[in-house]
XYZ file of C-alpha atoms in Angstrom:
114
model
C 0.000 0.000 0.000
C 1.249 3.466 -0.841
C 1.871 5.115 2.534
C -0.368 8.135 2.002
C -2.143 10.319 -0.497
C -1.063 13.837 -1.360
C -1.788 16.472 1.278
C -4.272 18.137 -1.077
C -6.682 16.373 -3.428
C -8.763 18.064 -6.107
C -11.959 16.346 -7.181
C -11.577 17.161 -10.852
C -8.050 15.664 -10.832
C -8.735 12.543 -8.755
C -9.731 9.306 -10.480
C -13.292 8.050 -10.057
C -13.328 4.249 -10.137
C -16.373 2.516 -11.637
C -17.068 -0.432 -9.341
C -19.927 -1.744 -11.482
C -23.523 -2.379 -10.424
C -24.255 1.347 -10.152
C -21.413 2.215 -7.756
C -18.441 4.570 -8.190
C -15.655 5.431 -5.733
C -13.179 8.310 -5.395
C -10.332 8.455 -2.884
C -10.391 11.677 -0.862
C -7.292 11.071 1.244
C -5.548 8.392 3.260
C -2.571 7.292 5.284
C -2.023 4.013 7.124
C -4.343 5.009 9.992
C -7.238 6.695 8.167
C -9.012 6.747 4.803
C -11.871 8.824 3.393
C -13.691 7.945 0.172
C -16.662 9.320 -1.759
C -19.159 6.762 -3.082
C -21.834 7.403 -5.711
C -24.880 5.105 -5.839
C -27.159 5.079 -8.856
C -30.882 4.747 -8.152
C -31.546 1.228 -6.852
C -27.867 0.352 -6.330
C -26.937 -2.032 -3.530
C -23.865 -2.134 -1.323
C -24.113 -5.821 -0.446
C -23.665 -6.966 3.150
C -20.071 -7.530 4.152
C -17.778 -7.144 7.168
C -14.185 -5.979 7.655
C -11.729 -5.301 10.469
C -11.949 -1.518 10.057
C -14.007 0.961 12.060
C -16.192 2.923 9.638
C -18.176 6.143 9.832
C -20.461 6.909 6.890
C -22.019 10.315 6.211
C -24.925 10.789 3.791
C -24.300 13.717 1.448
C -27.208 13.191 -0.930
C -30.100 10.745 -1.376
C -31.802 8.202 0.851
C -30.076 5.033 2.057
C -31.451 1.993 3.847
C -28.548 0.876 6.044
C -28.390 -2.487 7.769
C -25.873 -2.950 10.576
C -25.901 -6.329 12.325
C -29.548 -6.941 11.415
C -30.864 -3.476 12.328
C -32.085 -1.365 9.387
C -32.478 2.424 9.490
C -33.253 4.978 6.775
C -30.578 7.662 6.516
C -30.962 10.963 4.672
C -28.619 13.905 3.969
C -26.863 15.000 7.150
C -27.291 11.588 8.818
C -24.431 9.231 9.625
C -23.719 5.817 11.063
C -20.876 4.138 12.940
C -20.012 0.623 11.818
C -17.841 -1.236 14.354
C -15.091 -3.621 13.236
C -16.418 -6.975 11.943
C -20.068 -5.790 11.987
C -22.117 -7.208 9.103
C -23.404 -4.219 7.124
C -24.755 -3.066 3.787
C -26.974 -0.429 2.195
C -29.479 0.072 -0.581
C -30.158 3.400 -2.265
C -33.668 3.709 -3.719
C -33.106 7.325 -4.849
C -29.509 7.495 -6.002
C -27.090 9.307 -3.725
C -23.633 10.069 -2.393
C -21.837 8.872 0.744
C -18.578 9.801 2.429
C -17.023 6.720 4.038
C -14.163 6.970 6.529
C -12.163 3.970 7.704
C -9.618 3.345 10.421
C -7.184 1.891 9.679
C -7.097 2.535 5.922
C -8.651 -0.068 3.598
C -5.581 -1.598 1.944
C -7.837 -3.529 -0.436
C -9.079 -0.252 -1.958
C -5.527 0.569 -3.051
C -4.616 -2.755 -4.648
C -4.243 -2.813 -8.431
């Protein structure tokens, strides 16, 4: 893993990765301890349930998301956020299309692999 991103990142100069299935991701900044990413969901897109060793905080920028964390589902709208503990099973659906900011600690090494 590259040790860290540049100190400044500019949205129009930073790659947006098409993840398929209506999802796109853009790195906002990272080092070994922390990572922030922007995720776009097309209308009806699903972030399938998964778990990882990282603590995660997700902030809803735009749209409506149905988040499930360890079997509990809540509807989150712009300005809302959720904390996902390490190894918690979680996922989200986006009936409207929307944008999230995800932060992880430590950084998600798998997001940086080629």
